Coordinates of N, CA and C and ligand atoms in Angstrom, one line a residue:
X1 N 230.4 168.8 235.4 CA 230.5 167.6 236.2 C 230.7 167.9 237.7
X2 N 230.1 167.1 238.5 CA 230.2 167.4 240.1 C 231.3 166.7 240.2
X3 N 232.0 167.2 242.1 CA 233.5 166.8 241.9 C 233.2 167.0 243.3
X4 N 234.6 166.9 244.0 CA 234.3 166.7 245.3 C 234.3 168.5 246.0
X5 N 234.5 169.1 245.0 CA 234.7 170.8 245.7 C 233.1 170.9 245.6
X6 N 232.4 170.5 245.1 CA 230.8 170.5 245.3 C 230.0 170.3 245.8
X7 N 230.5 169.0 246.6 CA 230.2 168.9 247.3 C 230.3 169.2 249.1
X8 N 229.2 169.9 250.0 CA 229.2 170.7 251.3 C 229.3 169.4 252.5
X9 N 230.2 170.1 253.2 CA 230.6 169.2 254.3 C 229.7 169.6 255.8
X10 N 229.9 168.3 256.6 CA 229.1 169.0 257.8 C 229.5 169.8 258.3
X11 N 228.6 170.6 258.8 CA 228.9 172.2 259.7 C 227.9 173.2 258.6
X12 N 228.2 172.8 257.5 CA 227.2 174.1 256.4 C 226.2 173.4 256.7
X13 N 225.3 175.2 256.8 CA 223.9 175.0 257.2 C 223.0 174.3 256.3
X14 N 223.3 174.1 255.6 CA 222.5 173.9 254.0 C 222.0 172.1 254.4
X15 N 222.6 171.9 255.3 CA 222.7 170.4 255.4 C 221.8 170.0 256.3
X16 N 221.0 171.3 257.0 CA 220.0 171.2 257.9 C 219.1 171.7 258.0
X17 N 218.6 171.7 256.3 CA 217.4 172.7 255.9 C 216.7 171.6 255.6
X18 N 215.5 171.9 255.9 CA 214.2 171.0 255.1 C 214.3 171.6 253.8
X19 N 214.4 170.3 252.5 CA 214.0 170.8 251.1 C 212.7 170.9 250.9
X20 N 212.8 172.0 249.9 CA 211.1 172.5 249.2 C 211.0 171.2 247.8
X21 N 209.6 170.9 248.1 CA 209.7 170.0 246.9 C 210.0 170.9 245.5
X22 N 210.3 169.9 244.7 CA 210.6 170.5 242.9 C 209.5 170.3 242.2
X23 N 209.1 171.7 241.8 CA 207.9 172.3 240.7 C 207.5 171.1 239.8
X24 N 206.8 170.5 239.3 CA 206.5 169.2 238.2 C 206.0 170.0 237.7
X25 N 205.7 169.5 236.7 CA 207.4 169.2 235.4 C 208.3 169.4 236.1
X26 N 209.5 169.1 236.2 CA 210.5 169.8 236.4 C 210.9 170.6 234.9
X27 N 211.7 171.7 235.8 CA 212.5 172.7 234.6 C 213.4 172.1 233.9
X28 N 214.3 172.3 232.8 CA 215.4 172.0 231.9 C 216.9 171.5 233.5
X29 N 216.7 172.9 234.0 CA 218.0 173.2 235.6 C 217.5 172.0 236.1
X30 N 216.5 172.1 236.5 CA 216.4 171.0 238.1 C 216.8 169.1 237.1
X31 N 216.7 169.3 236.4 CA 216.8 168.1 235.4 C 218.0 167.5 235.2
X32 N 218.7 168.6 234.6 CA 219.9 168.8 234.3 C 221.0 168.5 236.0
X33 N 220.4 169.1 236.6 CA 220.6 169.1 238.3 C 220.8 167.5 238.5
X34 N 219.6 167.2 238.2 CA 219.9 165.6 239.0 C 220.0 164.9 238.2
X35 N 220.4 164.7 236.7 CA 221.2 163.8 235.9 C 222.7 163.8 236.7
X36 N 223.0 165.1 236.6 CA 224.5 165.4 237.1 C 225.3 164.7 238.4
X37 N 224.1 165.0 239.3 CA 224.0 164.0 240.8 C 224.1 162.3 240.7
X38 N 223.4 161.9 239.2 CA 223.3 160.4 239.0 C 224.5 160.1 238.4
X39 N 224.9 160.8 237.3 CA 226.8 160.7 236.9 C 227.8 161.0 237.9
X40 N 227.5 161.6 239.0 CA 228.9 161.8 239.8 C 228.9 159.9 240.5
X41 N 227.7 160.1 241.1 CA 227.7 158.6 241.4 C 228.3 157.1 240.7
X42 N 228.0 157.7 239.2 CA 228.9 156.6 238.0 C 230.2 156.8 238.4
X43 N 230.0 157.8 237.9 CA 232.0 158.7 237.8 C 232.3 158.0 239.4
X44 N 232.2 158.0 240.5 CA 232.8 157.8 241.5 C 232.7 156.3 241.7
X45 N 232.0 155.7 241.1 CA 232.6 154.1 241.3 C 233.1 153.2 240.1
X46 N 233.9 154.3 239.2 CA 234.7 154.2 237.8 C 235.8 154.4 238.3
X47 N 236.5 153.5 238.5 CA 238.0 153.5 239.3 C 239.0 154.7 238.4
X48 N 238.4 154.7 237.4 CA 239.5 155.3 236.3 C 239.0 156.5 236.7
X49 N 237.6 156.8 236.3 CA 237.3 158.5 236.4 C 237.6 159.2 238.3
X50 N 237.0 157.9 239.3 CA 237.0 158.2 240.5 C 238.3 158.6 241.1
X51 N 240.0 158.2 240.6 CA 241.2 158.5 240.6 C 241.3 159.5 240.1
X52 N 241.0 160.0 238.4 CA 241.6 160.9 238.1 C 241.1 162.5 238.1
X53 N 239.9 162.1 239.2 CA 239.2 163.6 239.6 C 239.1 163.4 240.9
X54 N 239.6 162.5 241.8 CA 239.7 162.5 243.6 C 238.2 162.5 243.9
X55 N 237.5 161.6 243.1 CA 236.4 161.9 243.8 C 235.9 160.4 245.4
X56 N 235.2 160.8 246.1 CA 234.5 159.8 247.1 C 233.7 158.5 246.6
X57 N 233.6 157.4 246.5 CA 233.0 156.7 245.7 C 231.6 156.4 246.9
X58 N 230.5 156.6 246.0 CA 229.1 156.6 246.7 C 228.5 156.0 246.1
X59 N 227.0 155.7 246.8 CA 225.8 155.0 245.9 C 224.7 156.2 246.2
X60 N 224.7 156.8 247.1 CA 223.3 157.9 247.2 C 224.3 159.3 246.9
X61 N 223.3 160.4 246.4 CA 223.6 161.8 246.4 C 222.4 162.4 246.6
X62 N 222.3 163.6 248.1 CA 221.1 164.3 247.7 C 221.3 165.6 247.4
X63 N 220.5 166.1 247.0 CA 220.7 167.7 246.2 C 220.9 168.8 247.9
X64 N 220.3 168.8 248.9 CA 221.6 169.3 249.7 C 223.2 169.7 250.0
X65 N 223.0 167.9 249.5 CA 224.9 168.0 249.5 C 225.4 168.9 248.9
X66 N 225.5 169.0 247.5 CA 225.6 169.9 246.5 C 225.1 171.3 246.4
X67 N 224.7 171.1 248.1 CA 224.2 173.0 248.5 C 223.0 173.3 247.6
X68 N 222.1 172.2 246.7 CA 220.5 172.6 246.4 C 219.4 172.2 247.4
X69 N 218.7 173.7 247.4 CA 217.6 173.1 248.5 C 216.6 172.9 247.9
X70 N 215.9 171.6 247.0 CA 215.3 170.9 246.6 C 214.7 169.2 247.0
X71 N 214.1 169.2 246.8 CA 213.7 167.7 247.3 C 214.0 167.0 246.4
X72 N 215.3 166.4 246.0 CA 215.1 165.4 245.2 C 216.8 164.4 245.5
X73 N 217.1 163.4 245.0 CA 217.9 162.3 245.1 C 218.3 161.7 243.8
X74 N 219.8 160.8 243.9 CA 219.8 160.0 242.9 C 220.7 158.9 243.9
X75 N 220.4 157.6 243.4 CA 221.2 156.4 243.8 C 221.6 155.7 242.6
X76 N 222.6 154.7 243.1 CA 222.8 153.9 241.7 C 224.4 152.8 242.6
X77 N 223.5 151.8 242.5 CA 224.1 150.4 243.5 C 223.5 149.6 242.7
X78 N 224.0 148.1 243.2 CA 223.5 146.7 242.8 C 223.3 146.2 244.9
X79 N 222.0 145.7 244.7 CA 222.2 145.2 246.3 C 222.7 143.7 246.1
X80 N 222.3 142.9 247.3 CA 223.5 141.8 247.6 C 222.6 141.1 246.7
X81 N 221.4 140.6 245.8 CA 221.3 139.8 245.1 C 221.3 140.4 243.7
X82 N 222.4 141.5 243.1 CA 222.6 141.8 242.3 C 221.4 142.5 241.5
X83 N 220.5 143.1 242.5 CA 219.4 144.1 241.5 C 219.6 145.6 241.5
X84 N 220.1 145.9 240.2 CA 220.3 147.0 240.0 C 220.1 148.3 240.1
X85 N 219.8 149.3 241.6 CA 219.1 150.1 241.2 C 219.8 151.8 240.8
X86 N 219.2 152.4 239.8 CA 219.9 153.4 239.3 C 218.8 154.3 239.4
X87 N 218.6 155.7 239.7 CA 217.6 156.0 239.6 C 217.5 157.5 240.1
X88 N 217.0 158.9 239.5 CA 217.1 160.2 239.8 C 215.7 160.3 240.2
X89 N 215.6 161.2 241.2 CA 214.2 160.9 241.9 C 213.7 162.3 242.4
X90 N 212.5 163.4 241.8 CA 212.0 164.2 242.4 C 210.7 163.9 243.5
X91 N 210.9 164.4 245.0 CA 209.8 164.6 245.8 C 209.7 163.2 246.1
X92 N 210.8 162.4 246.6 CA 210.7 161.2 247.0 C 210.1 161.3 248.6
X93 N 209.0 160.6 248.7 CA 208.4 160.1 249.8 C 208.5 158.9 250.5
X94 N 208.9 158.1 252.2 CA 208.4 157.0 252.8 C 206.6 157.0 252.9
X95 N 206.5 156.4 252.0 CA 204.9 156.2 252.4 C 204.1 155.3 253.5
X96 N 205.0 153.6 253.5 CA 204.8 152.9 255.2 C 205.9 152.7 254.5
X97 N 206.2 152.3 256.0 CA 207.5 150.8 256.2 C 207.0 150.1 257.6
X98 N 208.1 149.1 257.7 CA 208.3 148.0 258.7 C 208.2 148.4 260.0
X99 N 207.6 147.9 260.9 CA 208.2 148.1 262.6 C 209.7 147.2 262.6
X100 N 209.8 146.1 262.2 CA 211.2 145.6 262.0 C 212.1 146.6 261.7
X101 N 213.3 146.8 262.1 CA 214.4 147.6 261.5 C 215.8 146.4 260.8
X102 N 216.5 147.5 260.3 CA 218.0 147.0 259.8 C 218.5 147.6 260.0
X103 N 220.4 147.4 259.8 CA 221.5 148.1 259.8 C 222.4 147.5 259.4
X104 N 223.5 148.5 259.2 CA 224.7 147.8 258.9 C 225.4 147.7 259.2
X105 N 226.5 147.0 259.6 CA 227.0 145.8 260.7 C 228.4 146.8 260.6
X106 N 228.9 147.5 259.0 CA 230.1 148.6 259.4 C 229.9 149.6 259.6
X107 N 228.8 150.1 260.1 CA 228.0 151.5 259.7 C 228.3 152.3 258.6
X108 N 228.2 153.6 258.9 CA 227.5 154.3 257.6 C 228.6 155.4 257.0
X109 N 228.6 155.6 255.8 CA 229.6 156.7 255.9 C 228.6 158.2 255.0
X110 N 229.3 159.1 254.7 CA 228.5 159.7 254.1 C 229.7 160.9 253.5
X111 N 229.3 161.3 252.2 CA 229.7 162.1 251.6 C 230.4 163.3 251.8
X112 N 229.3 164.0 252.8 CA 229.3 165.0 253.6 C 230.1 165.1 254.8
X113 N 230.7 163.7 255.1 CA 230.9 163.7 256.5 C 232.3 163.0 256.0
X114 N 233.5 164.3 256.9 CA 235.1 163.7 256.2 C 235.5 163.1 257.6
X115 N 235.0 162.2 258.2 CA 235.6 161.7 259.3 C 234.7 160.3 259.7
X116 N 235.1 159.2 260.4 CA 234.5 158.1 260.4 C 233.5 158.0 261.9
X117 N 232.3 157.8 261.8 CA 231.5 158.2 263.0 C 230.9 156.7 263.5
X118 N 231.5 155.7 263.9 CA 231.2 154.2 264.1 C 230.0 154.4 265.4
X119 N 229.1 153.5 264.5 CA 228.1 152.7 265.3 C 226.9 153.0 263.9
X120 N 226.2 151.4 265.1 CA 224.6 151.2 263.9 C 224.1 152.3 263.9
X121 N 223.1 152.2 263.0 CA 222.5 152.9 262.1 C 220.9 152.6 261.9
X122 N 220.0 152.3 263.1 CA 219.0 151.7 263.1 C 218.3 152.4 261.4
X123 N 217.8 151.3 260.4 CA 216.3 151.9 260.0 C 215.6 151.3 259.5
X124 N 214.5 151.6 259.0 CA 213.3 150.5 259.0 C 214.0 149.7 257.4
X125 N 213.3 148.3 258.2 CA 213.8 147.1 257.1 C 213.2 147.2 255.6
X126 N 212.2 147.6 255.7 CA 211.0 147.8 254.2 C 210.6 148.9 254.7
X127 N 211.1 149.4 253.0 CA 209.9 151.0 253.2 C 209.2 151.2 251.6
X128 N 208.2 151.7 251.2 CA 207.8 151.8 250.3 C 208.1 153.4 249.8
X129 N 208.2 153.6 248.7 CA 208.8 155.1 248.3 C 208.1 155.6 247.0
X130 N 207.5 156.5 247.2 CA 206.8 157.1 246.2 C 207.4 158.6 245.6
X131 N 208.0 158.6 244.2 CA 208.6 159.6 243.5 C 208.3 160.0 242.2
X132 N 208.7 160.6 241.7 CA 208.3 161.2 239.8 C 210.2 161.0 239.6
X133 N 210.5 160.3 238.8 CA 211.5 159.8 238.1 C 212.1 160.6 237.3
X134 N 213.7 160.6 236.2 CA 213.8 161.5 235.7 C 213.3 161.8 234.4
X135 N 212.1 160.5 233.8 CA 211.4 160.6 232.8 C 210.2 161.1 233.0
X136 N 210.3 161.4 234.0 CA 208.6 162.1 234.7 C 207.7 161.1 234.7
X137 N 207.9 159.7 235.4 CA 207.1 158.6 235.5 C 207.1 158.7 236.9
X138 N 205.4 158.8 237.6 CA 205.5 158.3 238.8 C 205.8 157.0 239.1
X139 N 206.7 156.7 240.5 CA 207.2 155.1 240.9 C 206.9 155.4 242.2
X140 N 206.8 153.6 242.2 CA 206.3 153.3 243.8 C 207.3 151.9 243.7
X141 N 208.3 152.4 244.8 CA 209.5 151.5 245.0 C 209.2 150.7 246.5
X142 N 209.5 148.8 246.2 CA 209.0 148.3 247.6 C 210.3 148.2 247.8
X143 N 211.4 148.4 248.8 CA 212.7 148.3 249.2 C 212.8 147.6 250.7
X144 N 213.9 146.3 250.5 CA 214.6 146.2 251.4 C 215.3 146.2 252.0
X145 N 216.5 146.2 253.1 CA 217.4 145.9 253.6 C 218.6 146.7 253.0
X146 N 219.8 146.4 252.1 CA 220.6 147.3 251.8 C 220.3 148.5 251.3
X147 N 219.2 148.1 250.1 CA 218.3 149.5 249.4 C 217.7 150.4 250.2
X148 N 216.9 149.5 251.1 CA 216.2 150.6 252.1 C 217.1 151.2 253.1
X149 N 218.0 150.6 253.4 CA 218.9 151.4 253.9 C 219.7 153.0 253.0
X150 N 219.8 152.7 251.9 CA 220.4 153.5 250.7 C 219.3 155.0 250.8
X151 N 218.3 154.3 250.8 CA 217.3 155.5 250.2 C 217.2 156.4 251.5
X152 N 216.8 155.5 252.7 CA 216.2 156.7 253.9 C 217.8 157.3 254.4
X153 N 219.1 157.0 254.1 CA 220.4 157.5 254.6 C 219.7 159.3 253.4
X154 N 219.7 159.0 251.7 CA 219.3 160.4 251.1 C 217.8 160.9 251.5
X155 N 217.3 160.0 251.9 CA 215.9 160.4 251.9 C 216.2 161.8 253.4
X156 N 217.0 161.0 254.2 CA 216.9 162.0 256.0 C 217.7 163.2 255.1
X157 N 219.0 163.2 254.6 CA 219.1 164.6 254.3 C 218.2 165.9 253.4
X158 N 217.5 165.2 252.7 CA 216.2 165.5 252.3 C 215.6 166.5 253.4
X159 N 215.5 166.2 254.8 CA 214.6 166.3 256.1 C 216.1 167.2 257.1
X160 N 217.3 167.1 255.9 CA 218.1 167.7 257.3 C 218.7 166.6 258.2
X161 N 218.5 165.8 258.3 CA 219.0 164.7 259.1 C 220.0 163.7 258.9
X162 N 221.6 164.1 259.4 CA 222.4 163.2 258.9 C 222.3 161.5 259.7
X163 N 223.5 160.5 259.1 CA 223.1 159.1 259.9 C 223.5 159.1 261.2
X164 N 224.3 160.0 261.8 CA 224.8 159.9 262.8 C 223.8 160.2 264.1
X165 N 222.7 161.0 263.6 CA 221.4 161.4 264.4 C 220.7 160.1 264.7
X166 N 221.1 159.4 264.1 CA 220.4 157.8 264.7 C 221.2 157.1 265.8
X167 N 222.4 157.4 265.8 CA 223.8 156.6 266.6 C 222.9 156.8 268.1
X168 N 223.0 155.5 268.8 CA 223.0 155.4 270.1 C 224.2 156.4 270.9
X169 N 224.2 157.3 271.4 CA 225.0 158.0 271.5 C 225.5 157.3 273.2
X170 N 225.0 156.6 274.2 CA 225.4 155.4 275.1 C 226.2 154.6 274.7
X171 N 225.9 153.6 273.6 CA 226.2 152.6 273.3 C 225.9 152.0 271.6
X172 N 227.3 153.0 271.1 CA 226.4 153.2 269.5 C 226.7 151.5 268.6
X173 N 227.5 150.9 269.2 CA 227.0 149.3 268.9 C 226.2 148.6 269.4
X174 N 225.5 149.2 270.2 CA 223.9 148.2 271.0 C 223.3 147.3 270.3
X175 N 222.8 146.2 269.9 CA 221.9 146.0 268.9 C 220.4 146.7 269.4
X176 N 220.2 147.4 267.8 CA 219.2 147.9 268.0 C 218.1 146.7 268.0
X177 N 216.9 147.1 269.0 CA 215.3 146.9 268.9 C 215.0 146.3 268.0
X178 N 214.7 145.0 267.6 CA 213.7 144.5 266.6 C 214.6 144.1 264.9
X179 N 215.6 144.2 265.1 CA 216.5 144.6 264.2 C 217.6 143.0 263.4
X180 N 217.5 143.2 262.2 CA 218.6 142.3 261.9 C 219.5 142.7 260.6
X181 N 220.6 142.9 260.8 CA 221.7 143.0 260.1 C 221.5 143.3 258.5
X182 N 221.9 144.2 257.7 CA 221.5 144.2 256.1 C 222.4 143.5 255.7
X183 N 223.6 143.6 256.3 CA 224.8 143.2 255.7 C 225.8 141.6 256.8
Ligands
4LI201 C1 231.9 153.8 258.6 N1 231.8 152.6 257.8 C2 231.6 152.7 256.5 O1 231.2 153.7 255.9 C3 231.5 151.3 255.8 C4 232.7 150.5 255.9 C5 232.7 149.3 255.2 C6 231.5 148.9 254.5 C7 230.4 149.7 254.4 C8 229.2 149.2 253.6 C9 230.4 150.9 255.1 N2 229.3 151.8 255.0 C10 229.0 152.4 253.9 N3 229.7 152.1 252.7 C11 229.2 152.7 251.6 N4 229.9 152.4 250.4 C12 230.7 151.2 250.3 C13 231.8 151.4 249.3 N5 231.2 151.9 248.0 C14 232.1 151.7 246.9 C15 233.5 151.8 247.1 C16 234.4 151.7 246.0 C17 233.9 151.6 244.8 C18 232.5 151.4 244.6 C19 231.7 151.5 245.7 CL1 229.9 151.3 245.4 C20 230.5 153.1 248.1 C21 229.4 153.0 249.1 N6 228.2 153.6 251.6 C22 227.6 153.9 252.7 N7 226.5 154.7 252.7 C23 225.6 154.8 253.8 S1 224.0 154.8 253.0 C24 224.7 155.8 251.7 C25 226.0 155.1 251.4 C26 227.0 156.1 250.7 O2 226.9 156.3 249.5 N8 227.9 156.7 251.5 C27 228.9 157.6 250.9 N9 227.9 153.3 253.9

């Protein structure tokens, strides 16, 4: 089970490596890998299990965090009109999105990051995502607003890039360009 000693905090380098995508098929490991990444997520917004192991309660995990340098992700949220998404994801790709952007109005927090770093969070409003799933089905995900926020927060550490690399570092509550609120 992942826990919070598992997960790497900012300052480790691991957090600023481009991942190599994951071999397809994936192996039994890399499988096993990101089932594990999609239960800590459960386990951490299970008030019972997320108390009695001190864990962070999240909706994204990417296999960086957890110090693997692989390309892959798991999320698992309901957005604001209650659609479900749960989902372990190798070699997840933005394939387009929007010139409109979003953000979120409390900014962003992140797993990796044990300290509160306030201001928006510009990113594109719709993005399309193309991945091989944990049943080995390719998906092509259309996302908006909260979700698309969800995915490109794991998608950048994917790329090395945490959310705070977006902050207006001037005026990190500016309203961003072209932009309207997820939240
Ligand atoms: C600095 N202000 C803030 O953090 C912030 C402050 C207020 C509101 C929001 C909305 C903020 N922002 C923010 N809140 C979240 N959670 C809300 C609470 N929730 C949760 C908590 C308890 C049980 C179950 C659950 Cl579900 C877990 C998820 N998550 C993210 N992010 C950024 S995208 C990846 C995602 C992530 O999983 N981060 C660990 N941002």
């Amino acid at each position: 089970m992942i826990t919070m000693e598992d997960i790497i905090r900012e300052g480790h380098p691991a957090l600023r490596k481009v991942t190599e995508d994951v071999e397809l098929p994936p192996s039994e490991k890399d499988q096993q890998t990101l089932e594990e990444m999609l239960q800590y997520l459960k386990n951490s917004q299970d008030e019972v299990v997320c108390d009695r192991y001190g864990l962070r309660p999240g909706v994204g995990l990417a296999a960086p965090q957890i110090n693997v340098n692989k390309r892959m992700l798991a999320v698992h949220f309901v957005d604001l009109k209650d659609k479900l998404y749960s989902y372990g994801l190798f070699n997840p790709r933005i394939v387009s999105h929007s010139v409109e952007r979003t953000y979120l109005s409390t900014g962003e927090g992140c797993l990796s990051v044990d300290r509160e770093v306030p201001g928006y969070v510009p990113r594109y409003r719709r993005i399309t995502v193309k991945a091989t799933d944990l049943e080995g089905n390719e998906v092509k995900l259309r996302l908006k607003d909260y979700a698309a926020i969800v995915f490109q927060h794991e998608i950048d550490h994917l790329n090395g890039v945490m959310f705070y690399d977006h902050i207006n570092p001037e005026d990190p509550f500016k309203e961003p360009e072209n932009a309207t609120p997820a939240d």
